[in-house]
PDB file of C-alpha atoms in Angstrom:
ATOM      1  CA  MET Y   1      94.724  82.340  92.792  1.00  0.00           C
ATOM      2  CA  ARG Y   2      96.464  85.170  94.587  1.00  0.00           C
ATOM      3  CA  LYS Y   3     100.261  85.401  94.722  1.00  0.00           C
ATOM      4  CA  ASN Y   4     102.657  85.174  97.647  1.00  0.00           C
ATOM      5  CA  ILE Y   5     104.929  88.213  97.521  1.00  0.00           C
ATOM      6  CA  ALA Y   6     108.061  89.349  99.349  1.00  0.00           C
ATOM      7  CA  ALA Y   7     108.697  93.001  98.504  1.00  0.00           C
ATOM      8  CA  GLY Y   8     111.848  94.691  99.784  1.00  0.00           C
ATOM      9  CA  ASN Y   9     111.565  98.466 100.211  1.00  0.00           C
ATOM     10  CA  TRP Y  10     115.094  99.870 100.490  1.00  0.00           C
ATOM     11  CA  LYS Y  11     113.774 103.385 101.263  1.00  0.00           C
ATOM     12  CA  MET Y  12     116.514 106.078 101.041  1.00  0.00           C
ATOM     13  CA  ASN Y  13     119.468 103.778 101.636  1.00  0.00           C
ATOM     14  CA  LEU Y  14     122.580 102.483  99.819  1.00  0.00           C
ATOM     15  CA  ASP Y  15     124.808 104.046  97.191  1.00  0.00           C
ATOM     16  CA  LEU Y  16     125.100 102.499  93.719  1.00  0.00           C
ATOM     17  CA  ASP Y  17     127.821  99.980  94.527  1.00  0.00           C
ATOM     18  CA  ALA Y  18     126.109  98.846  97.729  1.00  0.00           C
ATOM     19  CA  GLY Y  19     122.797  98.564  95.901  1.00  0.00           C
ATOM     20  CA  LYS Y  20     124.276  96.387  93.151  1.00  0.00           C
ATOM     21  CA  LYS Y  21     125.931  94.189  95.753  1.00  0.00           C
ATOM     22  CA  LEU Y  22     122.714  93.700  97.698  1.00  0.00           C
ATOM     23  CA  ALA Y  23     120.651  92.993  94.579  1.00  0.00           C
ATOM     24  CA  SER Y  24     123.230  90.496  93.287  1.00  0.00           C
ATOM     25  CA  GLU Y  25     123.321  88.680  96.616  1.00  0.00           C
ATOM     26  CA  VAL Y  26     119.532  88.424  96.828  1.00  0.00           C
ATOM     27  CA  ILE Y  27     119.218  87.233  93.216  1.00  0.00           C
ATOM     28  CA  ASN Y  28     121.929  84.574  93.564  1.00  0.00           C
ATOM     29  CA  MET Y  29     120.844  83.360  97.000  1.00  0.00           C
ATOM     30  CA  THR Y  30     117.226  83.142  95.862  1.00  0.00           C
ATOM     31  CA  ALA Y  31     118.238  81.029  92.871  1.00  0.00           C
ATOM     32  CA  ASP Y  32     120.291  78.718  95.096  1.00  0.00           C
ATOM     33  CA  GLU Y  33     118.020  78.411  98.123  1.00  0.00           C
ATOM     34  CA  VAL Y  34     114.383  79.233  97.369  1.00  0.00           C
ATOM     35  CA  SER Y  35     112.116  76.430  96.192  1.00  0.00           C
ATOM     36  CA  ASN Y  36     108.731  78.148  96.549  1.00  0.00           C
ATOM     37  CA  ASP Y  37     107.031  80.174  93.829  1.00  0.00           C
ATOM     38  CA  ALA Y  38     106.770  83.476  95.713  1.00  0.00           C
ATOM     39  CA  GLU Y  39     107.289  86.672  93.780  1.00  0.00           C
ATOM     40  CA  VAL Y  40     110.249  88.755  94.923  1.00  0.00           C
ATOM     41  CA  ILE Y  41     110.130  92.509  94.338  1.00  0.00           C
ATOM     42  CA  LEU Y  42     113.208  94.686  94.832  1.00  0.00           C
ATOM     43  CA  ILE Y  43     112.174  98.301  95.478  1.00  0.00           C
ATOM     44  CA  PRO Y  44     115.286 100.531  95.505  1.00  0.00           C
ATOM     45  CA  PRO Y  45     115.610 104.318  95.207  1.00  0.00           C
ATOM     46  CA  PHE Y  46     115.199 105.713  91.687  1.00  0.00           C
ATOM     47  CA  VAL Y  47     118.945 105.908  90.966  1.00  0.00           C
ATOM     48  CA  HIS Y  48     119.264 102.117  91.336  1.00  0.00           C
ATOM     49  CA  LEU Y  49     116.395 101.067  89.092  1.00  0.00           C
ATOM     50  CA  THR Y  50     118.212 100.504  85.804  1.00  0.00           C
ATOM     51  CA  SER Y  51     121.170  98.708  87.356  1.00  0.00           C
ATOM     52  CA  VAL Y  52     118.962  96.472  89.508  1.00  0.00           C
ATOM     53  CA  LYS Y  53     116.800  95.675  86.472  1.00  0.00           C
ATOM     54  CA  GLN Y  54     119.903  94.695  84.506  1.00  0.00           C
ATOM     55  CA  LEU Y  55     120.996  92.420  87.339  1.00  0.00           C
ATOM     56  CA  THR Y  56     117.622  90.687  87.605  1.00  0.00           C
ATOM     57  CA  GLY Y  57     117.706  89.879  83.895  1.00  0.00           C
ATOM     58  CA  SER Y  58     115.529  86.855  83.320  1.00  0.00           C
ATOM     59  CA  ALA Y  59     115.717  85.661  86.935  1.00  0.00           C
ATOM     60  CA  LYS Y  60     112.599  83.688  87.772  1.00  0.00           C
ATOM     61  CA  ASN Y  61     109.961  85.463  89.876  1.00  0.00           C
ATOM     62  CA  ILE Y  62     112.150  88.524  90.627  1.00  0.00           C
ATOM     63  CA  TYR Y  63     110.779  91.945  89.701  1.00  0.00           C
ATOM     64  CA  VAL Y  64     111.751  95.573  90.188  1.00  0.00           C
ATOM     65  CA  GLY Y  65     109.504  98.140  91.850  1.00  0.00           C
ATOM     66  CA  ALA Y  66     109.679 101.900  92.376  1.00  0.00           C
ATOM     67  CA  GLN Y  67     109.012 103.613  95.698  1.00  0.00           C
ATOM     68  CA  ASN Y  68     106.846 106.392  94.277  1.00  0.00           C
ATOM     69  CA  CYS Y  69     105.733 108.118  91.073  1.00  0.00           C
ATOM     70  CA  SER Y  70     103.984 111.238  89.876  1.00  0.00           C
ATOM     71  CA  ASN Y  71     100.340 111.230  88.888  1.00  0.00           C
ATOM     72  CA  GLU Y  72     101.281 113.536  86.005  1.00  0.00           C
ATOM     73  CA  ALA Y  73     102.375 112.149  82.633  1.00  0.00           C
ATOM     74  CA  SER Y  74     105.051 114.789  81.925  1.00  0.00           C
ATOM     75  CA  GLY Y  75     105.787 118.485  82.213  1.00  0.00           C
ATOM     76  CA  ALA Y  76     107.255 121.093  84.536  1.00  0.00           C
ATOM     77  CA  PHE Y  77     107.361 119.004  87.697  1.00  0.00           C
ATOM     78  CA  THR Y  78     110.970 119.270  88.817  1.00  0.00           C
ATOM     79  CA  GLY Y  79     112.109 116.305  90.876  1.00  0.00           C
ATOM     80  CA  GLU Y  80     109.205 114.055  89.906  1.00  0.00           C
ATOM     81  CA  ILE Y  81     109.297 110.726  88.035  1.00  0.00           C
ATOM     82  CA  SER Y  82     106.536 109.683  85.646  1.00  0.00           C
ATOM     83  CA  VAL Y  83     105.064 106.235  85.193  1.00  0.00           C
ATOM     84  CA  GLU Y  84     106.332 106.165  81.603  1.00  0.00           C
ATOM     85  CA  MET Y  85     109.887 106.833  82.820  1.00  0.00           C
ATOM     86  CA  LEU Y  86     109.599 103.972  85.290  1.00  0.00           C
ATOM     87  CA  LYS Y  87     108.214 101.701  82.604  1.00  0.00           C
ATOM     88  CA  SER Y  88     111.147 102.509  80.323  1.00  0.00           C
ATOM     89  CA  ALA Y  89     113.519 101.508  83.144  1.00  0.00           C
ATOM     90  CA  GLY Y  90     111.959  98.049  83.334  1.00  0.00           C
ATOM     91  CA  VAL Y  91     109.907  98.617  86.472  1.00  0.00           C
ATOM     92  CA  THR Y  92     106.888  96.340  87.058  1.00  0.00           C
ATOM     93  CA  TYR Y  93     105.490  97.558  90.397  1.00  0.00           C
ATOM     94  CA  VAL Y  94     105.071 101.003  91.976  1.00  0.00           C
ATOM     95  CA  VAL Y  95     104.460 101.652  95.675  1.00  0.00           C
ATOM     96  CA  VAL Y  96     101.630 104.151  96.201  1.00  0.00           C
ATOM     97  CA  GLY Y  97     100.746 105.771  99.514  1.00  0.00           C
ATOM     98  CA  HIS Y  98     103.446 104.436 101.798  1.00  0.00           C
ATOM     99  CA  SER Y  99     102.876 105.843 105.282  1.00  0.00           C
ATOM    100  CA  GLU Y 100     106.021 107.962 104.958  1.00  0.00           C
ATOM    101  CA  ARG Y 101     104.642 109.557 101.784  1.00  0.00           C
ATOM    102  CA  ARG Y 102     101.331 110.210 103.532  1.00  0.00           C
ATOM    103  CA  GLU Y 103     102.858 111.537 106.759  1.00  0.00           C
ATOM    104  CA  ILE Y 104     106.099 113.299 105.756  1.00  0.00           C
ATOM    105  CA  PHE Y 105     105.119 114.509 102.300  1.00  0.00           C
ATOM    106  CA  GLY Y 106     101.425 115.144 102.907  1.00  0.00           C
ATOM    107  CA  GLU Y 107     100.040 112.928 100.169  1.00  0.00           C
ATOM    108  CA  ASP Y 108      96.274 112.733 100.608  1.00  0.00           C
ATOM    109  CA  ASP Y 109      93.705 110.202  99.496  1.00  0.00           C
ATOM    110  CA  ALA Y 110      92.733 112.099  96.343  1.00  0.00           C
ATOM    111  CA  LEU Y 111      96.344 112.311  95.153  1.00  0.00           C
ATOM    112  CA  LEU Y 112      96.938 108.632  95.924  1.00  0.00           C
ATOM    113  CA  ALA Y 113      93.837 107.644  93.974  1.00  0.00           C
ATOM    114  CA  ALA Y 114      95.193 109.652  91.025  1.00  0.00           C
ATOM    115  CA  LYS Y 115      98.612 108.016  91.342  1.00  0.00           C
ATOM    116  CA  THR Y 116      97.070 104.542  91.471  1.00  0.00           C
ATOM    117  CA  LYS Y 117      95.086 105.251  88.304  1.00  0.00           C
ATOM    118  CA  ALA Y 118      98.188 106.653  86.580  1.00  0.00           C
ATOM    119  CA  VAL Y 119     100.160 103.520  87.422  1.00  0.00           C
ATOM    120  CA  LEU Y 120      97.418 101.288  86.047  1.00  0.00           C
ATOM    121  CA  ASP Y 121      96.883 103.410  82.944  1.00  0.00           C
ATOM    122  CA  GLY Y 122     100.630 103.188  82.295  1.00  0.00           C
ATOM    123  CA  GLY Y 123     100.562  99.411  82.358  1.00  0.00           C
ATOM    124  CA  LEU Y 124     102.318  98.968  85.717  1.00  0.00           C
ATOM    125  CA  LEU Y 125     101.072  97.399  88.949  1.00  0.00           C
ATOM    126  CA  PRO Y 126     100.411  99.429  92.121  1.00  0.00           C
ATOM    127  CA  ILE Y 127     101.306  98.297  95.621  1.00  0.00           C
ATOM    128  CA  PHE Y 128      98.759 100.401  97.494  1.00  0.00           C
ATOM    129  CA  CYS Y 129      99.557 101.025 101.162  1.00  0.00           C
ATOM    130  CA  CYS Y 130      97.132 101.664 103.983  1.00  0.00           C
ATOM    131  CA  GLY Y 131      97.475 101.679 107.747  1.00  0.00           C
ATOM    132  CA  GLU Y 132      96.706 103.430 111.006  1.00  0.00           C
ATOM    133  CA  LYS Y 133      98.818 105.382 113.494  1.00  0.00           C
ATOM    134  CA  LEU Y 134      99.191 104.347 117.117  1.00  0.00           C
ATOM    135  CA  GLU Y 135      96.618 106.844 118.388  1.00  0.00           C
ATOM    136  CA  SER Y 136      94.005 105.441 115.996  1.00  0.00           C
ATOM    137  CA  ARG Y 137      94.756 101.901 117.117  1.00  0.00           C
ATOM    138  CA  GLU Y 138      94.523 102.885 120.800  1.00  0.00           C
ATOM    139  CA  ALA Y 139      91.249 104.719 120.155  1.00  0.00           C
ATOM    140  CA  GLU Y 140      89.926 101.617 118.375  1.00  0.00           C
ATOM    141  CA  GLN Y 141      89.579 103.579 115.138  1.00  0.00           C
ATOM    142  CA  HIS Y 142      91.942 101.321 113.162  1.00  0.00           C
ATOM    143  CA  PHE Y 143      89.190  99.713 111.106  1.00  0.00           C
ATOM    144  CA  ALA Y 144      87.646 103.091 110.235  1.00  0.00           C
ATOM    145  CA  VAL Y 145      91.010 104.554 109.180  1.00  0.00           C
ATOM    146  CA  ASN Y 146      91.809 101.676 106.843  1.00  0.00           C
ATOM    147  CA  LYS Y 147      88.273 101.621 105.467  1.00  0.00           C
ATOM    148  CA  GLU Y 148      88.516 105.292 104.525  1.00  0.00           C
ATOM    149  CA  GLN Y 149      91.949 104.896 102.907  1.00  0.00           C
ATOM    150  CA  ILE Y 150      90.835 101.861 100.893  1.00  0.00           C
ATOM    151  CA  GLU Y 151      87.532 103.388  99.806  1.00  0.00           C
ATOM    152  CA  LYS Y 152      89.008 106.736  98.764  1.00  0.00           C
ATOM    153  CA  GLY Y 153      92.137 105.286  97.218  1.00  0.00           C
ATOM    154  CA  LEU Y 154      90.857 102.215  95.389  1.00  0.00           C
ATOM    155  CA  PHE Y 155      87.090 102.022  95.133  1.00  0.00           C
ATOM    156  CA  GLY Y 156      86.936 104.310  92.116  1.00  0.00           C
ATOM    157  CA  LEU Y 157      88.593 101.538  90.110  1.00  0.00           C
ATOM    158  CA  SER Y 158      86.828  98.997  87.968  1.00  0.00           C
ATOM    159  CA  LYS Y 159      86.943  95.358  89.012  1.00  0.00           C
ATOM    160  CA  GLU Y 160      89.436  94.658  86.229  1.00  0.00           C
ATOM    161  CA  GLU Y 161      91.701  97.444  87.461  1.00  0.00           C
ATOM    162  CA  LEU Y 162      91.458  96.450  91.105  1.00  0.00           C
ATOM    163  CA  LEU Y 163      92.535  92.897  90.274  1.00  0.00           C
ATOM    164  CA  LYS Y 164      95.930  94.317  89.232  1.00  0.00           C
ATOM    165  CA  VAL Y 165      96.479  96.017  92.604  1.00  0.00           C
ATOM    166  CA  VAL Y 166      98.493  94.588  95.497  1.00  0.00           C
ATOM    167  CA  ILE Y 167      97.464  95.994  98.888  1.00  0.00           C
ATOM    168  CA  ALA Y 168      99.947  96.437 101.726  1.00  0.00           C
ATOM    169  CA  TYR Y 169      98.606  96.907 105.244  1.00  0.00           C
ATOM    170  CA  GLU Y 170     101.234  98.737 107.275  1.00  0.00           C
ATOM    171  CA  PRO Y 171     100.346  99.690 110.839  1.00  0.00           C
ATOM    172  CA  VAL Y 172     102.350 102.900 111.200  1.00  0.00           C
ATOM    173  CA  TRP Y 173     103.065 102.133 114.845  1.00  0.00           C
ATOM    174  CA  ALA Y 174     104.977  99.013 113.780  1.00  0.00           C
ATOM    175  CA  ILE Y 175     107.196 100.518 111.077  1.00  0.00           C
ATOM    176  CA  GLY Y 176     110.835 100.842 112.039  1.00  0.00           C
ATOM    177  CA  THR Y 177     109.951 100.564 115.719  1.00  0.00           C
ATOM    178  CA  GLY Y 178     110.829  96.931 116.218  1.00  0.00           C
ATOM    179  CA  VAL Y 179     107.228  96.416 117.340  1.00  0.00           C
ATOM    180  CA  THR Y 180     105.234  94.077 115.147  1.00  0.00           C
ATOM    181  CA  ALA Y 181     101.513  93.542 115.020  1.00  0.00           C
ATOM    182  CA  SER Y 182     100.776  90.063 116.312  1.00  0.00           C
ATOM    183  CA  SER Y 183      99.912  87.502 113.670  1.00  0.00           C
ATOM    184  CA  ASP Y 184      96.331  87.624 114.965  1.00  0.00           C
ATOM    185  CA  GLN Y 185      96.204  91.438 114.614  1.00  0.00           C
ATOM    186  CA  ALA Y 186      97.591  91.212 111.088  1.00  0.00           C
ATOM    187  CA  GLN Y 187      95.134  88.498 110.110  1.00  0.00           C
ATOM    188  CA  GLU Y 188      92.225  90.440 111.602  1.00  0.00           C
ATOM    189  CA  MET Y 189      92.953  93.537 109.512  1.00  0.00           C
ATOM    190  CA  HIS Y 190      93.766  91.619 106.339  1.00  0.00           C
ATOM    191  CA  ALA Y 191      90.494  89.727 106.623  1.00  0.00           C
ATOM    192  CA  TYR Y 192      88.664  93.012 107.236  1.00  0.00           C
ATOM    193  CA  ILE Y 193      90.211  94.588 104.110  1.00  0.00           C
ATOM    194  CA  ARG Y 194      89.317  91.532 102.062  1.00  0.00           C
ATOM    195  CA  GLY Y 195      85.777  91.807 103.392  1.00  0.00           C
ATOM    196  CA  LEU Y 196      85.543  95.432 102.267  1.00  0.00           C
ATOM    197  CA  ILE Y 197      86.539  94.389  98.752  1.00  0.00           C
ATOM    198  CA  ALA Y 198      84.028  91.541  98.720  1.00  0.00           C
ATOM    199  CA  GLU Y 199      81.279  93.923  99.813  1.00  0.00           C
ATOM    200  CA  LYS Y 200      82.131  96.522  97.161  1.00  0.00           C
ATOM    201  CA  TYR Y 201      82.968  94.154  94.301  1.00  0.00           C
ATOM    202  CA  ASP Y 202      82.510  90.407  94.959  1.00  0.00           C
ATOM    203  CA  GLN Y 203      84.081  87.531  96.890  1.00  0.00           C
ATOM    204  CA  GLU Y 204      85.971  86.204  93.880  1.00  0.00           C
ATOM    205  CA  THR Y 205      87.678  89.559  93.430  1.00  0.00           C
ATOM    206  CA  ALA Y 206      88.494  89.772  97.131  1.00  0.00           C
ATOM    207  CA  ASP Y 207      89.964  86.269  97.110  1.00  0.00           C
ATOM    208  CA  SER Y 208      92.165  87.110  94.106  1.00  0.00           C
ATOM    209  CA  ILE Y 209      93.975  90.129  95.561  1.00  0.00           C
ATOM    210  CA  SER Y 210      97.267  89.750  97.418  1.00  0.00           C
ATOM    211  CA  ILE Y 211      97.385  91.634 100.725  1.00  0.00           C
ATOM    212  CA  LEU Y 212     100.842  92.095 102.237  1.00  0.00           C
ATOM    213  CA  TYR Y 213     101.770  92.932 105.804  1.00  0.00           C
ATOM    214  CA  GLY Y 214     104.247  95.774 106.245  1.00  0.00           C
ATOM    215  CA  GLY Y 215     105.512  96.435 109.734  1.00  0.00           C
ATOM    216  CA  SER Y 216     108.884  95.171 110.997  1.00  0.00           C
ATOM    217  CA  VAL Y 217     108.768  91.853 109.125  1.00  0.00           C
ATOM    218  CA  LYS Y 218     111.848  89.810 110.049  1.00  0.00           C
ATOM    219  CA  PRO Y 219     113.062  86.225 109.564  1.00  0.00           C
ATOM    220  CA  GLY Y 220     111.925  85.499 113.121  1.00  0.00           C
ATOM    221  CA  ASN Y 221     108.269  86.446 112.584  1.00  0.00           C
ATOM    222  CA  ALA Y 222     107.743  85.894 108.848  1.00  0.00           C
ATOM    223  CA  LEU Y 223     106.766  82.237 109.118  1.00  0.00           C
ATOM    224  CA  GLU Y 224     104.005  82.938 111.639  1.00  0.00           C
ATOM    225  CA  LEU Y 225     102.730  85.991 109.762  1.00  0.00           C
ATOM    226  CA  PHE Y 226     102.695  84.296 106.356  1.00  0.00           C
ATOM    227  CA  ALA Y 227     100.883  81.275 107.794  1.00  0.00           C
ATOM    228  CA  GLN Y 228      97.803  83.420 108.385  1.00  0.00           C
ATOM    229  CA  PRO Y 229      95.106  82.708 105.771  1.00  0.00           C
ATOM    230  CA  ASP Y 230      94.714  86.312 104.608  1.00  0.00           C
ATOM    231  CA  VAL Y 231      98.377  87.389 104.818  1.00  0.00           C
ATOM    232  CA  ASP Y 232      99.936  86.873 101.389  1.00  0.00           C
ATOM    233  CA  GLY Y 233     103.419  88.163 102.102  1.00  0.00           C
ATOM    234  CA  GLY Y 234     105.296  91.183 103.316  1.00  0.00           C
ATOM    235  CA  LEU Y 235     106.361  94.686 102.372  1.00  0.00           C
ATOM    236  CA  VAL Y 236     109.726  94.506 104.115  1.00  0.00           C
ATOM    237  CA  GLY Y 237     111.773  97.530 105.186  1.00  0.00           C
ATOM    238  CA  GLY Y 238     114.957  97.234 107.220  1.00  0.00           C
ATOM    239  CA  ALA Y 239     115.331  93.464 106.835  1.00  0.00           C
ATOM    240  CA  SER Y 240     115.399  93.847 103.042  1.00  0.00           C
ATOM    241  CA  LEU Y 241     118.742  95.676 103.331  1.00  0.00           C
ATOM    242  CA  LYS Y 242     120.410  92.469 104.545  1.00  0.00           C
ATOM    243  CA  SER Y 243     120.489  89.746 101.902  1.00  0.00           C
ATOM    244  CA  ARG Y 244     120.541  86.900 104.418  1.00  0.00           C
ATOM    245  CA  ASP Y 245     117.529  88.251 106.302  1.00  0.00           C
ATOM    246  CA  PHE Y 246     115.530  89.024 103.173  1.00  0.00           C
ATOM    247  CA  VAL Y 247     116.148  85.636 101.582  1.00  0.00           C
ATOM    248  CA  ASP Y 248     115.172  83.907 104.820  1.00  0.00           C
ATOM    249  CA  ILE Y 249     111.908  85.897 104.702  1.00  0.00           C
ATOM    250  CA  ILE Y 250     111.344  84.750 101.100  1.00  0.00           C
ATOM    251  CA  LYS Y 251     111.877  81.164 102.237  1.00  0.00           C
ATOM    252  CA  ALA Y 252     109.186  81.535 104.933  1.00  0.00           C
ATOM    253  CA  PHE Y 253     106.318  80.864 102.486  1.00  0.00           C
TER     254      PHE Y 253
END
């Protein structure tokens, strides 16, 4: 049975004190208010990881994720963070291939496939992102774009490896724009991605993988999005920086 997941990507925001405050608020409010069994993943910048992990402690269903990692194990890679370093900080999940990493930092499919494999080999769980830009959507190439990203990024994995991956569909045109894909558009793409997995592997594998929607998820649209049969949660950006908003999203399952 696949998991419902609310993952909060803080991006490059908040100093240490503000990060601790936000994490504490989310942890305490979740304990007080949330009755579902959704997994909550806090994904702060690297400098917050150890303090956020300490705050989560043994909190039920709350995990820490990293926003990125290197595909290299160690060495002369100034500014990079290895999977083993993240593991030693108590990280469980690692985001791979966020649209900002693809677009701003030029990470290509081959590199993202290598990063995904490194995360898995290191015993952590990838949140693999895919998604199209506005011009691809308008040209009706959105299915082809996501198919290529999924095939090149994930289809070199064994079935056992793929079952450890969470996929996040993030239409680039809906990230930070205030525009959200309709629940029907989200469901259509999630079902398509699940179909690709069933075709490559099998239906059981496809039905076991959580696929998150990432594109301006807010308390006001989370309930409708999460009600879709193939939408298993959200990779949340801006709303995850406000404890009240993020906890309300968690409660939407």
